[in-house]
Each structure stands twice: as C-alpha cells, then as structure tokens.
PDB file of C-alpha atoms in Angstrom:
ATOM      1  CA  UNK A   1       0.000   0.000   0.000  1.00 43.00           C
ATOM      2  CA  UNK A   2       1.464   3.431  -0.910  1.00 54.00           C
ATOM      3  CA  UNK A   3       2.506   5.832   1.831  1.00 65.00           C
ATOM      4  CA  UNK A   4       0.276   8.784   2.540  1.00 75.00           C
ATOM      5  CA  UNK A   5       1.403  12.029   0.972  1.00 91.00           C
ATOM      6  CA  UNK A   6       2.181  14.961   3.269  1.00 89.00           C
ATOM      7  CA  UNK A   7      -1.107  16.598   2.225  1.00 90.00           C
ATOM      8  CA  UNK A   8      -3.024  13.436   3.144  1.00 92.00           C
ATOM      9  CA  UNK A   9      -1.189  13.181   6.482  1.00 92.00           C
ATOM     10  CA  UNK A  10      -1.985  16.806   7.301  1.00 94.00           C
ATOM     11  CA  UNK A  11      -5.636  16.371   6.337  1.00 94.00           C
ATOM     12  CA  UNK A  12      -5.890  13.312   8.590  1.00 94.00           C
ATOM     13  CA  UNK A  13      -4.230  15.174  11.500  1.00 93.00           C
ATOM     14  CA  UNK A  14      -6.589  18.145  10.999  1.00 94.00           C
ATOM     15  CA  UNK A  15      -9.614  15.864  11.244  1.00 95.00           C
ATOM     16  CA  UNK A  16      -8.244  13.995  14.280  1.00 95.00           C
ATOM     17  CA  UNK A  17      -7.265  17.114  16.219  1.00 95.00           C
ATOM     18  CA  UNK A  18     -10.424  19.051  15.348  1.00 94.00           C
ATOM     19  CA  UNK A  19     -12.403  16.162  16.907  1.00 96.00           C
ATOM     20  CA  UNK A  20     -10.012  15.962  19.869  1.00 95.00           C
ATOM     21  CA  UNK A  21     -10.375  19.683  20.600  1.00 95.00           C
ATOM     22  CA  UNK A  22     -14.171  19.569  20.248  1.00 95.00           C
ATOM     23  CA  UNK A  23     -14.335  16.628  22.674  1.00 96.00           C
ATOM     24  CA  UNK A  24     -12.441  18.401  25.460  1.00 96.00           C
ATOM     25  CA  UNK A  25     -14.412  18.708  28.675  1.00 95.00           C
ATOM     26  CA  UNK A  26     -15.806  22.219  29.259  1.00 95.00           C
ATOM     27  CA  UNK A  27     -14.310  22.453  32.757  1.00 96.00           C
ATOM     28  CA  UNK A  28     -10.860  21.511  31.381  1.00 96.00           C
ATOM     29  CA  UNK A  29     -11.278  24.043  28.579  1.00 95.00           C
ATOM     30  CA  UNK A  30     -12.169  26.842  31.008  1.00 94.00           C
ATOM     31  CA  UNK A  31      -9.301  26.064  33.418  1.00 96.00           C
ATOM     32  CA  UNK A  32      -6.779  25.728  30.593  1.00 96.00           C
ATOM     33  CA  UNK A  33      -7.966  28.934  28.945  1.00 95.00           C
ATOM     34  CA  UNK A  34      -7.568  30.826  32.235  1.00 96.00           C
ATOM     35  CA  UNK A  35      -3.937  29.674  32.503  1.00 96.00           C
ATOM     36  CA  UNK A  36      -3.239  30.403  28.842  1.00 96.00           C
ATOM     37  CA  UNK A  37      -4.650  33.933  29.177  1.00 96.00           C
ATOM     38  CA  UNK A  38      -2.442  34.562  32.214  1.00 95.00           C
ATOM     39  CA  UNK A  39       0.626  33.128  30.461  1.00 94.00           C
ATOM     40  CA  UNK A  40       0.043  35.072  27.237  1.00 96.00           C
ATOM     41  CA  UNK A  41      -0.435  38.270  29.242  1.00 95.00           C
ATOM     42  CA  UNK A  42       2.851  37.637  31.115  1.00 94.00           C
ATOM     43  CA  UNK A  43       4.645  36.956  27.836  1.00 94.00           C
ATOM     44  CA  UNK A  44       3.411  40.184  26.258  1.00 95.00           C
ATOM     45  CA  UNK A  45       4.203  42.269  29.342  1.00 93.00           C
ATOM     46  CA  UNK A  46       7.717  40.793  29.551  1.00 93.00           C
ATOM     47  CA  UNK A  47       8.662  41.959  26.047  1.00 92.00           C
ATOM     48  CA  UNK A  48      10.280  45.320  25.354  1.00 90.00           C
ATOM     49  CA  UNK A  49       9.370  47.616  22.464  1.00 92.00           C
ATOM     50  CA  UNK A  50       5.952  46.103  21.893  1.00 94.00           C
ATOM     51  CA  UNK A  51       3.331  48.315  20.283  1.00 96.00           C
ATOM     52  CA  UNK A  52       0.783  45.978  18.679  1.00 97.00           C
ATOM     53  CA  UNK A  53      -0.515  42.507  19.564  1.00 98.00           C
ATOM     54  CA  UNK A  54      -2.073  40.366  16.832  1.00 98.00           C
ATOM     55  CA  UNK A  55      -4.944  38.251  18.133  1.00 97.00           C
ATOM     56  CA  UNK A  56      -7.663  36.204  16.406  1.00 95.00           C
ATOM     57  CA  UNK A  57     -11.430  35.853  16.683  1.00 93.00           C
ATOM     58  CA  UNK A  58     -11.932  32.327  18.153  1.00 92.00           C
ATOM     59  CA  UNK A  59     -13.905  29.644  16.314  1.00 90.00           C
ATOM     60  CA  UNK A  60     -14.449  25.909  16.820  1.00 88.00           C
ATOM     61  CA  UNK A  61     -13.331  25.761  20.463  1.00 94.00           C
ATOM     62  CA  UNK A  62     -10.141  27.783  19.903  1.00 93.00           C
ATOM     63  CA  UNK A  63      -8.714  29.530  22.947  1.00 94.00           C
ATOM     64  CA  UNK A  64     -10.360  32.929  23.356  1.00 94.00           C
ATOM     65  CA  UNK A  65      -7.728  35.620  23.930  1.00 95.00           C
ATOM     66  CA  UNK A  66     -10.207  38.469  23.412  1.00 94.00           C
ATOM     67  CA  UNK A  67     -10.612  39.128  27.168  1.00 94.00           C
ATOM     68  CA  UNK A  68      -7.040  40.529  27.060  1.00 94.00           C
ATOM     69  CA  UNK A  69      -7.891  43.356  24.627  1.00 94.00           C
ATOM     70  CA  UNK A  70      -9.093  45.796  27.290  1.00 92.00           C
ATOM     71  CA  UNK A  71      -6.086  45.115  29.533  1.00 93.00           C
ATOM     72  CA  UNK A  72      -3.607  45.534  26.676  1.00 96.00           C
ATOM     73  CA  UNK A  73      -5.319  48.763  25.605  1.00 93.00           C
ATOM     74  CA  UNK A  74      -5.146  50.102  29.185  1.00 93.00           C
ATOM     75  CA  UNK A  75      -1.382  49.448  29.086  1.00 93.00           C
ATOM     76  CA  UNK A  76      -1.086  51.475  25.890  1.00 94.00           C
ATOM     77  CA  UNK A  77      -0.813  48.469  23.584  1.00 96.00           C
ATOM     78  CA  UNK A  78      -2.795  48.224  20.375  1.00 97.00           C
ATOM     79  CA  UNK A  79      -4.549  45.037  19.320  1.00 97.00           C
ATOM     80  CA  UNK A  80      -5.279  43.872  15.803  1.00 97.00           C
ATOM     81  CA  UNK A  81      -7.315  41.058  14.272  1.00 96.00           C
ATOM     82  CA  UNK A  82      -6.938  39.375  10.877  1.00 95.00           C
ATOM     83  CA  UNK A  83      -8.970  40.273   7.821  1.00 93.00           C
ATOM     84  CA  UNK A  84      -8.845  38.081   4.722  1.00 91.00           C
ATOM     85  CA  UNK A  85      -8.900  39.424   1.189  1.00 88.00           C
ATOM     86  CA  UNK A  86      -8.312  36.891  -1.569  1.00 87.00           C
ATOM     87  CA  UNK A  87      -5.159  34.967  -0.626  1.00 88.00           C
ATOM     88  CA  UNK A  88      -3.895  37.734   1.660  1.00 90.00           C
ATOM     89  CA  UNK A  89      -4.336  38.382   5.344  1.00 93.00           C
ATOM     90  CA  UNK A  90      -3.840  41.775   6.967  1.00 95.00           C
ATOM     91  CA  UNK A  91      -4.208  42.757  10.595  1.00 97.00           C
ATOM     92  CA  UNK A  92      -6.669  45.573  11.320  1.00 96.00           C
ATOM     93  CA  UNK A  93      -6.583  47.616  14.526  1.00 96.00           C
ATOM     94  CA  UNK A  94      -9.229  46.463  16.988  1.00 94.00           C
ATOM     95  CA  UNK A  95     -10.684  47.765  20.265  1.00 89.00           C
ATOM     96  CA  UNK A  96     -13.639  46.541  22.291  1.00 85.00           C
ATOM     97  CA  UNK A  97     -15.742  49.120  20.433  1.00 86.00           C
ATOM     98  CA  UNK A  98     -14.741  47.979  16.940  1.00 86.00           C
ATOM     99  CA  UNK A  99     -17.441  46.823  14.562  1.00 82.00           C
ATOM    100  CA  UNK A 100     -17.089  43.247  13.363  1.00 84.00           C
ATOM    101  CA  UNK A 101     -18.494  41.466  10.320  1.00 82.00           C
ATOM    102  CA  UNK A 102     -18.603  37.845   9.177  1.00 83.00           C
ATOM    103  CA  UNK A 103     -15.709  37.089   6.855  1.00 79.00           C
ATOM    104  CA  UNK A 104     -16.807  36.687   3.252  1.00 74.00           C
ATOM    105  CA  UNK A 105     -14.297  33.847   2.807  1.00 75.00           C
ATOM    106  CA  UNK A 106     -14.004  31.997   6.132  1.00 73.00           C
ATOM    107  CA  UNK A 107     -16.089  31.173   9.199  1.00 71.00           C
ATOM    108  CA  UNK A 108     -14.923  33.876  11.585  1.00 79.00           C
ATOM    109  CA  UNK A 109     -15.534  37.544  12.271  1.00 85.00           C
ATOM    110  CA  UNK A 110     -13.167  40.292  11.203  1.00 88.00           C
ATOM    111  CA  UNK A 111     -12.950  44.008  11.978  1.00 90.00           C
ATOM    112  CA  UNK A 112     -14.515  46.450   9.533  1.00 91.00           C
ATOM    113  CA  UNK A 113     -11.918  49.178  10.200  1.00 89.00           C
ATOM    114  CA  UNK A 114      -9.344  50.268   7.672  1.00 89.00           C
ATOM    115  CA  UNK A 115      -6.178  50.882   9.702  1.00 93.00           C
ATOM    116  CA  UNK A 116      -3.686  48.110   8.939  1.00 96.00           C
ATOM    117  CA  UNK A 117      -1.315  47.196  11.764  1.00 96.00           C
ATOM    118  CA  UNK A 118       1.878  45.142  11.887  1.00 97.00           C
ATOM    119  CA  UNK A 119       1.805  43.078  15.103  1.00 98.00           C
ATOM    120  CA  UNK A 120       5.005  42.799  17.118  1.00 97.00           C
ATOM    121  CA  UNK A 121       3.636  39.660  18.790  1.00 97.00           C
ATOM    122  CA  UNK A 122       1.212  37.459  16.907  1.00 98.00           C
ATOM    123  CA  UNK A 123      -1.007  34.842  18.567  1.00 97.00           C
ATOM    124  CA  UNK A 124      -1.494  32.071  16.012  1.00 97.00           C
ATOM    125  CA  UNK A 125      -4.472  29.694  16.141  1.00 95.00           C
ATOM    126  CA  UNK A 126      -3.862  26.057  15.291  1.00 95.00           C
ATOM    127  CA  UNK A 127      -5.305  22.577  15.277  1.00 95.00           C
ATOM    128  CA  UNK A 128      -2.111  20.718  16.208  1.00 95.00           C
ATOM    129  CA  UNK A 129       1.472  21.606  17.084  1.00 95.00           C
ATOM    130  CA  UNK A 130       4.673  19.824  18.042  1.00 95.00           C
ATOM    131  CA  UNK A 131       7.599  20.456  20.363  1.00 94.00           C
ATOM    132  CA  UNK A 132       9.691  21.766  17.425  1.00 94.00           C
ATOM    133  CA  UNK A 133       7.200  24.673  17.064  1.00 96.00           C
ATOM    134  CA  UNK A 134       5.576  23.383  13.879  1.00 95.00           C
ATOM    135  CA  UNK A 135       1.824  23.797  13.493  1.00 95.00           C
ATOM    136  CA  UNK A 136      -1.015  22.529  11.446  1.00 95.00           C
ATOM    137  CA  UNK A 137      -3.722  25.079  10.872  1.00 92.00           C
ATOM    138  CA  UNK A 138      -6.825  24.899   8.766  1.00 90.00           C
ATOM    139  CA  UNK A 139      -5.038  24.326   5.454  1.00 85.00           C
ATOM    140  CA  UNK A 140      -5.458  27.655   3.670  1.00 87.00           C
ATOM    141  CA  UNK A 141      -1.923  28.939   4.367  1.00 89.00           C
ATOM    142  CA  UNK A 142      -2.866  32.467   5.475  1.00 94.00           C
ATOM    143  CA  UNK A 143      -0.627  32.484   8.562  1.00 95.00           C
ATOM    144  CA  UNK A 144       2.231  30.760   6.699  1.00 94.00           C
ATOM    145  CA  UNK A 145       2.189  33.465   4.010  1.00 94.00           C
ATOM    146  CA  UNK A 146       1.833  36.243   6.576  1.00 95.00           C
ATOM    147  CA  UNK A 147       4.725  35.010   8.718  1.00 95.00           C
ATOM    148  CA  UNK A 148       7.029  34.701   5.704  1.00 92.00           C
ATOM    149  CA  UNK A 149       6.326  38.353   4.813  1.00 93.00           C
ATOM    150  CA  UNK A 150       6.333  39.921   8.299  1.00 94.00           C
ATOM    151  CA  UNK A 151       8.682  39.632  11.264  1.00 88.00           C
ATOM    152  CA  UNK A 152       6.168  39.253  14.077  1.00 94.00           C
ATOM    153  CA  UNK A 153       7.141  37.115  17.083  1.00 97.00           C
ATOM    154  CA  UNK A 154       4.707  34.256  16.444  1.00 97.00           C
ATOM    155  CA  UNK A 155       3.169  32.325  19.327  1.00 97.00           C
ATOM    156  CA  UNK A 156       1.065  29.248  18.677  1.00 97.00           C
ATOM    157  CA  UNK A 157      -1.682  29.106  21.299  1.00 96.00           C
ATOM    158  CA  UNK A 158      -2.944  25.621  22.160  1.00 95.00           C
ATOM    159  CA  UNK A 159      -4.263  23.276  24.790  1.00 96.00           C
ATOM    160  CA  UNK A 160      -1.669  20.786  26.086  1.00 95.00           C
ATOM    161  CA  UNK A 161      -3.666  17.993  24.460  1.00 92.00           C
ATOM    162  CA  UNK A 162      -2.946  19.468  20.993  1.00 92.00           C
ATOM    163  CA  UNK A 163       0.835  19.361  21.520  1.00 93.00           C
ATOM    164  CA  UNK A 164       2.365  16.305  19.818  1.00 91.00           C
ATOM    165  CA  UNK A 165       5.690  14.773  20.754  1.00 86.00           C
ATOM    166  CA  UNK A 166       6.366  13.460  17.254  1.00 88.00           C
ATOM    167  CA  UNK A 167       7.113  15.967  14.534  1.00 92.00           C
ATOM    168  CA  UNK A 168       4.220  17.050  12.371  1.00 93.00           C
ATOM    169  CA  UNK A 169       4.550  16.615   8.614  1.00 92.00           C
ATOM    170  CA  UNK A 170       5.748  19.876   7.067  1.00 92.00           C
ATOM    171  CA  UNK A 171       6.099  21.310   3.596  1.00 90.00           C
ATOM    172  CA  UNK A 172       8.549  23.959   2.390  1.00 90.00           C
ATOM    173  CA  UNK A 173       5.927  26.714   2.590  1.00 91.00           C
ATOM    174  CA  UNK A 174       4.957  25.954   6.228  1.00 91.00           C
ATOM    175  CA  UNK A 175       6.221  28.625   8.628  1.00 93.00           C
ATOM    176  CA  UNK A 176       7.735  27.499  11.920  1.00 95.00           C
ATOM    177  CA  UNK A 177       6.488  29.407  14.965  1.00 97.00           C
ATOM    178  CA  UNK A 178       8.786  31.291  17.327  1.00 96.00           C
ATOM    179  CA  UNK A 179       7.037  29.799  20.365  1.00 96.00           C
ATOM    180  CA  UNK A 180       4.213  27.530  21.530  1.00 96.00           C
ATOM    181  CA  UNK A 181       2.160  28.482  24.587  1.00 95.00           C
ATOM    182  CA  UNK A 182      -0.147  26.037  26.371  1.00 95.00           C
ATOM    183  CA  UNK A 183      -1.682  26.065  29.835  1.00 95.00           C
ATOM    184  CA  UNK A 184       1.445  24.454  31.296  1.00 94.00           C
ATOM    185  CA  UNK A 185       4.280  24.950  28.777  1.00 89.00           C
ATOM    186  CA  UNK A 186       6.129  27.661  26.931  1.00 92.00           C
ATOM    187  CA  UNK A 187       8.339  26.301  24.159  1.00 89.00           C
ATOM    188  CA  UNK A 188      10.739  28.676  22.460  1.00 86.00           C
TER     189      UNK A 188
END
C-alpha cells in the first residue's frame, strides 16, 4: 500500500485534532484557557518595544484571547485582528468598540476598520502543534504566508492535548512558529 502524501497526512491530523479539541471537557477548557490567558499576558508584558498585539477571533473551540484586549489597551498596547482578502491576510486595529463582520471567505468575524497594523507579537491559532514549534492550521496557508512576509514574534496558542511529541509533517511553505504556549508549557 502506498505511503500517505504529506497533504493526506496533514488532512488526517486536521480531522483527528479538530475532533479531539471539540471533545475536550468544558471544565478543562475553562481552566486551561484561564492559565493560557495569564501566560500570554505575562509573555506580552515581559517583552520590550511592543506596540501591537495580533490576536484572532476564536472559532471551533479555539482559545479565546479576546478578554485581554481591554487590559492591553489600558497598558497602551494596540490590538489587531486578521482580515482576509483573496489569498492575503492583513491585521486591522481592533478595540472593544470595533465593529465586526462575518468574513466573506471563512467562518470567523473580522474588523470592519481600515487601519492596517503590523503586530510585534502574533497569537497564532492552530489545530495541532509539536515540540519543534511546527503547526497545522486549517489548510489555507494564510498564517504561513503572513509570517514569511512579516517579522512578528509568532506564538502558537494551544491546549496541552494538541501538543504532539512526534514531529508534524511539514512542507517547504509551512512557517515554523517562534514559540508555543499552552496552559502548562512555553516552548521557544
């Protein structure tokens, strides 16, 4: 029987980890999210020369970092969320008062504003990650393209259960993250 191609392996991992994340117990999810929020906040506050934090609008049981927006803004930090246009992704400044709209291309909400920002730290959603800071996202390549073009410090945000010990299959265009942050680990 022929070996699976990398694309087939990644598709299989996406399906497996999407189900795994959806099956997580709500009490575990809440406790883990609390720790991840605290750890992400500590990471951001420990960095010098930070102006803008790139976050994401959570979907499908992703970790919700949006509660940090108000705190970051009070500390003089700007926040930005992704907006998709064709094959490109830009980050648009976001505050708690920003107007959001459903993406025309994907299943999340994006800001309607027009001010493009370049995040210094970028929280990256994922379905699976490994200890070498590789990730598998949703398969469209938006974050891979963005990270190749911009020099944000990229942090994959995940539950411990999504962190694999064995290396994920990777292709040349896949961007390695600068760090992985879970409820109990920070890999850099």
